[in-house]
PDB file of C-alpha atoms and ligand atoms in Angstrom:
ATOM      1  CA  MET A   1      87.803-236.131 122.409  1.00 72.00           C
ATOM      2  CA  ALA A   2      84.712-238.314 122.040  1.00 80.00           C
ATOM      3  CA  ILE A   3      85.000-240.613 118.905  1.00 84.00           C
ATOM      4  CA  ASP A   4      82.536-240.153 116.269  1.00 92.00           C
ATOM      5  CA  GLU A   5      80.587-243.461 115.517  1.00 95.00           C
ATOM      6  CA  THR A   6      80.934-242.969 111.728  1.00 96.00           C
ATOM      7  CA  ASP A   7      84.764-242.657 112.402  1.00 95.00           C
ATOM      8  CA  ARG A   8      85.015-245.829 114.215  1.00 96.00           C
ATOM      9  CA  GLN A   9      83.220-247.615 111.331  1.00 97.00           C
ATOM     10  CA  ILE A  10      85.193-246.272 108.867  1.00 96.00           C
ATOM     11  CA  ALA A  11      88.308-247.341 110.781  1.00 96.00           C
ATOM     12  CA  THR A  12      86.889-250.773 111.392  1.00 97.00           C
ATOM     13  CA  ALA A  13      86.131-251.066 107.572  1.00 97.00           C
ATOM     14  CA  LEU A  14      89.829-250.081 106.839  1.00 96.00           C
ATOM     15  CA  SER A  15      91.207-252.429 109.227  1.00 96.00           C
ATOM     16  CA  ARG A  16      88.994-255.086 107.648  1.00 96.00           C
ATOM     17  CA  LEU A  17      90.261-254.507 104.158  1.00 96.00           C
ATOM     18  CA  SER A  18      93.708-253.819 105.382  1.00 94.00           C
ATOM     19  CA  LEU A  19      93.617-257.569 106.986  1.00 94.00           C
ATOM     20  CA  PHE A  20      92.406-258.805 103.440  1.00 95.00           C
ATOM     21  CA  LEU A  21      95.096-257.211 101.539  1.00 92.00           C
ATOM     22  CA  ARG A  22      97.771-257.965 103.842  1.00 90.00           C
ATOM     23  CA  SER A  23      96.620-261.723 103.760  1.00 92.00           C
ATOM     24  CA  SER A  24      96.334-261.829  99.838  1.00 91.00           C
ATOM     25  CA  GLY A  25      99.683-260.239  99.941  1.00 86.00           C
ATOM     26  CA  TRP A  26     101.163-262.916 101.879  1.00 87.00           C
ATOM     27  CA  GLN A  27      99.705-265.657  99.757  1.00 89.00           C
ATOM     28  CA  ALA A  28     100.639-264.142  96.319  1.00 87.00           C
ATOM     29  CA  ALA A  29     104.276-263.379  97.955  1.00 89.00           C
ATOM     30  CA  ALA A  30     104.441-266.874  99.202  1.00 90.00           C
ATOM     31  CA  ALA A  31     103.695-268.236  95.993  1.00 87.00           C
ATOM     32  CA  LYS A  32     106.747-266.793  94.616  1.00 86.00           C
ATOM     33  CA  GLY A  33     109.221-267.741  97.433  1.00 89.00           C
ATOM     34  CA  LEU A  34     108.964-264.032  98.798  1.00 92.00           C
ATOM     35  CA  THR A  35     107.929-262.168 101.644  1.00 92.00           C
ATOM     36  CA  PRO A  36     105.237-259.047 101.608  1.00 89.00           C
ATOM     37  CA  THR A  37     108.200-256.764 102.250  1.00 92.00           C
ATOM     38  CA  GLN A  38     110.291-258.207  99.352  1.00 94.00           C
ATOM     39  CA  VAL A  39     107.456-257.870  96.942  1.00 92.00           C
ATOM     40  CA  GLU A  40     107.076-254.276  98.128  1.00 91.00           C
ATOM     41  CA  ILE A  41     110.910-253.633  97.248  1.00 94.00           C
ATOM     42  CA  LEU A  42     110.306-255.266  93.799  1.00 94.00           C
ATOM     43  CA  SER A  43     107.276-253.495  92.811  1.00 91.00           C
ATOM     44  CA  HIS A  44     108.782-250.109  93.858  1.00 91.00           C
ATOM     45  CA  LEU A  45     111.947-250.494  91.898  1.00 94.00           C
ATOM     46  CA  ALA A  46     109.848-251.684  88.904  1.00 91.00           C
ATOM     47  CA  ARG A  47     107.887-248.565  89.211  1.00 87.00           C
ATOM     48  CA  ARG A  48     110.490-246.116  89.984  1.00 87.00           C
ATOM     49  CA  GLY A  49     113.757-247.687  88.832  1.00 90.00           C
ATOM     50  CA  PRO A  50     117.114-248.094  90.800  1.00 94.00           C
ATOM     51  CA  MET A  51     117.126-246.613  94.104  1.00 93.00           C
ATOM     52  CA  ARG A  52     119.139-246.264  96.981  1.00 94.00           C
ATOM     53  CA  GLY A  53     118.649-248.349 100.168  1.00 91.00           C
ATOM     54  CA  ALA A  54     117.790-245.374 102.579  1.00 92.00           C
ATOM     55  CA  ALA A  55     115.331-243.994 100.005  1.00 90.00           C
ATOM     56  CA  LEU A  56     113.367-247.199  99.614  1.00 92.00           C
ATOM     57  CA  ALA A  57     113.182-247.615 103.378  1.00 92.00           C
ATOM     58  CA  ARG A  58     111.844-244.494 103.752  1.00 89.00           C
ATOM     59  CA  ALA A  59     109.162-244.651 100.719  1.00 87.00           C
ATOM     60  CA  LEU A  60     108.107-248.147 102.160  1.00 88.00           C
ATOM     61  CA  GLY A  61     108.199-246.995 105.973  1.00 85.00           C
ATOM     62  CA  VAL A  62     110.435-249.873 107.115  1.00 90.00           C
ATOM     63  CA  SER A  63     113.601-249.774 109.224  1.00 91.00           C
ATOM     64  CA  ALA A  64     117.080-249.626 107.465  1.00 92.00           C
ATOM     65  CA  ALA A  65     117.689-253.137 108.978  1.00 94.00           C
ATOM     66  CA  THR A  66     114.483-254.493 107.626  1.00 93.00           C
ATOM     67  CA  LEU A  67     115.494-253.057 104.098  1.00 94.00           C
ATOM     68  CA  SER A  68     119.014-254.275 104.163  1.00 94.00           C
ATOM     69  CA  ASP A  69     117.893-257.987 105.143  1.00 95.00           C
ATOM     70  CA  SER A  70     115.234-257.784 102.443  1.00 95.00           C
ATOM     71  CA  ALA A  71     117.387-256.606  99.933  1.00 95.00           C
ATOM     72  CA  ALA A  72     120.320-259.051 100.685  1.00 95.00           C
ATOM     73  CA  ALA A  73     117.591-261.982 100.149  1.00 95.00           C
ATOM     74  CA  LEU A  74     116.618-260.500  96.972  1.00 96.00           C
ATOM     75  CA  VAL A  75     119.903-260.220  95.674  1.00 96.00           C
ATOM     76  CA  ALA A  76     120.689-263.828  96.836  1.00 96.00           C
ATOM     77  CA  LYS A  77     117.613-264.996  94.689  1.00 95.00           C
ATOM     78  CA  GLY A  78     118.770-263.072  91.645  1.00 95.00           C
ATOM     79  CA  PHE A  79     115.725-260.805  91.737  1.00 96.00           C
ATOM     80  CA  ALA A  80     117.850-257.672  92.393  1.00 96.00           C
ATOM     81  CA  GLU A  81     121.362-256.430  92.134  1.00 96.00           C
ATOM     82  CA  ARG A  82     123.365-253.720  93.615  1.00 94.00           C
ATOM     83  CA  HIS A  83     125.673-251.249  91.544  1.00 92.00           C
ATOM     84  CA  ALA A  84     127.439-248.004  92.222  1.00 91.00           C
ATOM     85  CA  ASP A  85     125.196-244.893  91.986  1.00 89.00           C
ATOM     86  CA  PRO A  86     126.733-243.046  88.874  1.00 89.00           C
ATOM     87  CA  ALA A  87     126.035-239.560  90.934  1.00 86.00           C
ATOM     88  CA  ASP A  88     128.070-240.688  93.840  1.00 86.00           C
ATOM     89  CA  GLY A  89     130.352-243.673  93.598  1.00 79.00           C
ATOM     90  CA  ARG A  90     130.015-244.169  97.394  1.00 84.00           C
ATOM     91  CA  ALA A  91     126.624-244.887  97.357  1.00 87.00           C
ATOM     92  CA  MET A  92     124.893-247.930  96.065  1.00 91.00           C
ATOM     93  CA  LEU A  93     121.755-248.290  94.026  1.00 95.00           C
ATOM     94  CA  LEU A  94     119.378-251.305  94.221  1.00 96.00           C
ATOM     95  CA  GLN A  95     117.951-252.458  90.939  1.00 95.00           C
ATOM     96  CA  LEU A  96     115.706-255.152  89.551  1.00 95.00           C
ATOM     97  CA  THR A  97     116.872-257.891  87.435  1.00 96.00           C
ATOM     98  CA  PRO A  98     115.298-259.292  84.357  1.00 95.00           C
ATOM     99  CA  GLU A  99     114.246-262.322  86.816  1.00 94.00           C
ATOM    100  CA  GLY A 100     112.737-259.871  89.293  1.00 93.00           C
ATOM    101  CA  GLY A 101     111.090-258.191  86.560  1.00 92.00           C
ATOM    102  CA  GLN A 102     109.571-261.381  85.477  1.00 91.00           C
ATOM    103  CA  ALA A 103     108.515-262.470  89.140  1.00 88.00           C
ATOM    104  CA  MET A 104     106.564-259.082  89.265  1.00 88.00           C
ATOM    105  CA  ALA A 105     105.054-259.296  85.945  1.00 85.00           C
ATOM    106  CA  GLY A 106     103.349-262.614  87.507  1.00 78.00           C
ATOM    107  CA  MET A 107     101.950-260.880  90.353  1.00 83.00           C
ATOM    108  CA  PRO A 108      98.462-259.381  90.489  1.00 81.00           C
ATOM    109  CA  SER A 109      98.615-255.693  91.355  1.00 81.00           C
ATOM    110  CA  VAL A 110      94.896-255.941  92.733  1.00 89.00           C
ATOM    111  CA  PRO A 111      93.464-259.296  94.054  1.00 91.00           C
ATOM    112  CA  ALA A 112      90.728-260.687  91.602  1.00 91.00           C
ATOM    113  CA  SER A 113      88.377-260.602  94.399  1.00 94.00           C
ATOM    114  CA  LEU A 114      88.812-256.919  95.193  1.00 95.00           C
ATOM    115  CA  GLN A 115      88.754-256.182  91.483  1.00 94.00           C
ATOM    116  CA  THR A 116      85.378-257.892  91.230  1.00 95.00           C
ATOM    117  CA  ALA A 117      83.875-255.949  94.321  1.00 95.00           C
ATOM    118  CA  LEU A 118      85.229-252.891  93.190  1.00 95.00           C
ATOM    119  CA  GLN A 119      83.254-253.219  89.603  1.00 94.00           C
ATOM    120  CA  GLY A 120      80.138-253.345  91.728  1.00 95.00           C
ATOM    121  CA  LEU A 121      80.366-249.724  92.515  1.00 97.00           C
ATOM    122  CA  THR A 122      79.184-246.791  90.201  1.00 97.00           C
ATOM    123  CA  PRO A 123      81.743-244.622  88.197  1.00 95.00           C
ATOM    124  CA  GLY A 124      80.891-242.142  90.657  1.00 95.00           C
ATOM    125  CA  ASP A 125      81.355-244.047  93.835  1.00 96.00           C
ATOM    126  CA  ARG A 126      84.604-245.211  92.496  1.00 96.00           C
ATOM    127  CA  ALA A 127      85.724-241.644  91.826  1.00 96.00           C
ATOM    128  CA  ALA A 128      84.266-240.415  95.452  1.00 96.00           C
ATOM    129  CA  MET A 129      85.903-243.299  97.117  1.00 96.00           C
ATOM    130  CA  LEU A 130      89.350-242.544  95.559  1.00 97.00           C
ATOM    131  CA  ARG A 131      89.132-238.878  96.393  1.00 97.00           C
ATOM    132  CA  ALA A 132      88.320-239.729 100.140  1.00 97.00           C
ATOM    133  CA  LEU A 133      91.056-242.158 100.226  1.00 96.00           C
ATOM    134  CA  VAL A 134      93.433-239.282  98.999  1.00 96.00           C
ATOM    135  CA  THR A 135      91.998-236.920 101.463  1.00 96.00           C
ATOM    136  CA  ILE A 136      92.821-239.486 104.312  1.00 96.00           C
ATOM    137  CA  ILE A 137      96.345-240.355 103.058  1.00 95.00           C
ATOM    138  CA  ARG A 138      97.286-236.769 102.857  1.00 95.00           C
ATOM    139  CA  GLY A 139      96.091-236.481 106.219  1.00 95.00           C
ATOM    140  CA  LEU A 140      98.106-238.980 107.712  1.00 95.00           C
ATOM    141  CA  GLN A 141     100.958-237.804 105.552  1.00 92.00           C
ATOM    142  CA  GLN A 142     100.687-234.230 106.990  1.00 91.00           C
ATOM    143  CA  ALA A 143     100.543-236.013 110.664  1.00 94.00           C
ATOM    144  CA  GLY A 144     103.958-237.625 109.796  1.00 91.00           C
ATOM    145  CA  ALA A 145     101.931-241.113 110.332  1.00 91.00           C
ATOM    146  CA  ILE A 146     102.919-242.521 107.116  1.00 89.00           C
ATOM    147  CA  PRO A 147     105.810-241.981 104.492  1.00 84.00           C
ATOM    148  CA  VAL A 148     105.384-239.171 101.809  1.00 81.00           C
ATOM    149  CA  GLN A 149     103.440-240.527  99.033  1.00 84.00           C
ATOM    150  CA  ARG A 150     103.853-239.338  95.269  1.00 91.00           C
ATOM    151  CA  MET A 151     100.104-237.920  94.852  1.00 96.00           C
ATOM    152  CA  CYS A 152      98.682-235.619  92.733  1.00 97.00           C
ATOM    153  CA  VAL A 153      97.616-233.327  95.478  1.00 97.00           C
ATOM    154  CA  THR A 154     101.337-232.731  96.528  1.00 95.00           C
ATOM    155  CA  CYS A 155     102.595-232.473  92.961  1.00 97.00           C
ATOM    156  CA  ARG A 156     103.798-229.482  91.306  1.00 97.00           C
ATOM    157  CA  HIS A 157     102.197-230.239  88.022  1.00 98.00           C
ATOM    158  CA  PHE A 158      98.751-230.599  89.567  1.00 98.00           C
ATOM    159  CA  ARG A 159      96.168-228.105  88.448  1.00 97.00           C
ATOM    160  CA  PRO A 160      93.021-228.614  90.443  1.00 97.00           C
ATOM    161  CA  ASN A 161      89.605-227.389  89.421  1.00 96.00           C
ATOM    162  CA  ILE A 162      90.773-225.256  86.541  1.00 96.00           C
ATOM    163  CA  HIS A 163      88.383-226.705  83.866  1.00 96.00           C
ATOM    164  CA  SER A 164      84.637-226.064  83.797  1.00 95.00           C
ATOM    165  CA  ASP A 165      83.896-229.706  82.270  1.00 95.00           C
ATOM    166  CA  VAL A 166      82.540-231.367  85.831  1.00 92.00           C
ATOM    167  CA  ALA A 167      83.801-234.779  84.777  1.00 93.00           C
ATOM    168  CA  ARG A 168      87.366-233.582  84.123  1.00 96.00           C
ATOM    169  CA  PRO A 169      88.157-230.495  86.139  1.00 96.00           C
ATOM    170  CA  HIS A 170      91.672-231.197  86.879  1.00 97.00           C
ATOM    171  CA  HIS A 171      94.951-230.808  84.826  1.00 98.00           C
ATOM    172  CA  CYS A 172      98.272-232.476  84.848  1.00 98.00           C
ATOM    173  CA  ALA A 173     100.929-229.861  83.476  1.00 98.00           C
ATOM    174  CA  PHE A 174     103.356-233.051  82.895  1.00 97.00           C
ATOM    175  CA  VAL A 175     101.169-234.596  80.408  1.00 97.00           C
ATOM    176  CA  ASP A 176      99.145-231.631  79.395  1.00 98.00           C
ATOM    177  CA  ALA A 177      95.851-233.277  80.048  1.00 98.00           C
ATOM    178  CA  ALA A 178      92.466-232.899  81.941  1.00 98.00           C
ATOM    179  CA  PHE A 179      91.227-235.470  84.143  1.00 97.00           C
ATOM    180  CA  GLY A 180      88.748-236.218  87.007  1.00 97.00           C
ATOM    181  CA  ASP A 181      88.799-237.563  90.448  1.00 96.00           C
ATOM    182  CA  ALA A 182      88.578-241.291  89.268  1.00 96.00           C
ATOM    183  CA  LYS A 183      92.014-240.533  87.558  1.00 97.00           C
ATOM    184  CA  LEU A 184      93.877-239.140  90.713  1.00 98.00           C
ATOM    185  CA  ARG A 185      97.148-240.873  91.279  1.00 96.00           C
ATOM    186  CA  VAL A 186      98.362-242.033  94.432  1.00 94.00           C
ATOM    187  CA  ASP A 187     101.702-243.155  93.409  1.00 90.00           C
ATOM    188  CA  CYS A 188     102.971-241.631  90.364  1.00 93.00           C
ATOM    189  CA  GLY A 189     106.344-241.925  88.575  1.00 87.00           C
ATOM    190  CA  GLU A 190     106.119-238.319  87.229  1.00 92.00           C
ATOM    191  CA  HIS A 191     105.341-236.804  90.566  1.00 94.00           C
ATOM    192  CA  GLU A 192     107.455-233.943  91.666  1.00 95.00           C
ATOM    193  CA  GLU A 193     106.793-232.406  95.229  1.00 94.00           C
ATOM    194  CA  ALA A 194     105.531-228.871  95.177  1.00 96.00           C
ATOM    195  CA  GLU A 195     107.022-226.468  97.695  1.00 96.00           C
ATOM    196  CA  ASP A 196     105.151-226.119 100.987  1.00 93.00           C
ATOM    197  CA  ARG A 197     103.326-222.813 100.073  1.00 96.00           C
ATOM    198  CA  GLU A 198     102.414-224.223  96.572  1.00 96.00           C
ATOM    199  CA  ARG A 199     101.299-227.368  98.348  1.00 94.00           C
ATOM    200  CA  ALA A 200      98.946-225.665 100.558  1.00 94.00           C
ATOM    201  CA  ARG A 201      97.451-223.527  97.649  1.00 96.00           C
ATOM    202  CA  ILE A 202      96.983-226.623  95.417  1.00 96.00           C
ATOM    203  CA  TRP A 203      95.189-228.556  98.394  1.00 96.00           C
ATOM    204  CA  ALA A 204      92.917-225.550  99.246  1.00 96.00           C
ATOM    205  CA  ARG A 205      91.754-225.506  95.390  1.00 95.00           C
ATOM    206  CA  PHE A 206      91.138-229.278  95.131  1.00 95.00           C
ATOM    207  CA  HIS A 207      89.498-229.562  98.623  1.00 90.00           C
ATOM    208  CA  ASP A 208      87.674-226.171  98.885  1.00 81.00           C
ATOM    209  CA  ALA A 209      85.921-226.356  95.413  1.00 69.00           C
ATOM    210  CA  ALA A 210      84.588-229.712  95.911  1.00 62.00           C
TER     211      ALA A 210
HETATM  212  S1  SF4 B 301     102.666-235.761  87.178  1.00 93.33           S
HETATM  213 FE1  SF4 B 301     101.521-237.548  88.121  1.00 93.33          FE
HETATM  214  S2  SF4 B 301     101.304-236.895  90.169  1.00 93.33           S
HETATM  215 FE2  SF4 B 301     101.718-235.087  89.155  1.00 93.33          FE
HETATM  216  S3  SF4 B 301      99.766-234.059  88.623  1.00 93.33           S
HETATM  217 FE3  SF4 B 301     100.394-235.534  86.760  1.00 93.33          FE
HETATM  218  S4  SF4 B 301      99.570-237.228  87.253  1.00 93.33           S
HETATM  219 FE4  SF4 B 301      99.395-236.290  89.235  1.00 93.33          FE
END
């Protein structure tokens, strides 16, 4: 299949951004004496609370061995701790310690230079960019190329394009509030995966009404 030149340029742009984010992540992590994977683990635990190692490895798209090594290092540094899962005494949960929470509090969630660059976009461009990224991430998720993401477009609480207000056409049934593309979530703590048929219906309504 011939590659469209626009697709090639988009892939090149994403690759440049990915390199920048990775190098920023390395620098911020190194300043705390951590690796980027360790930061990802702490950040996940901070957002989602205690998790089992297997679920954490799946969410981050890393191997069980990588997760286990990084978790052991975090426990040794006092940033995380393990305890028995109340739902199953044979399973262990990894959880953030107060020291881990403090380490994360000092980490920038968005590099300052990227924040400045994004401020140069119009609100409409920012919303369109987020919508386009959600579409790409969903496509990769559908293809099994990346781990499942907790996005609005796969959430059973998402009601796309049900309001006549063009600025806020969507609705989140969890918080019972209308919102627009600029507020779409890519990793939401309240996300609940919709069933297959419901997910397809949500996507069709979100995508086809654009
Ligand atoms: S619960 Fe979160 S993911 Fe689900 S629709 Fe609401 S904001 Fe989106």
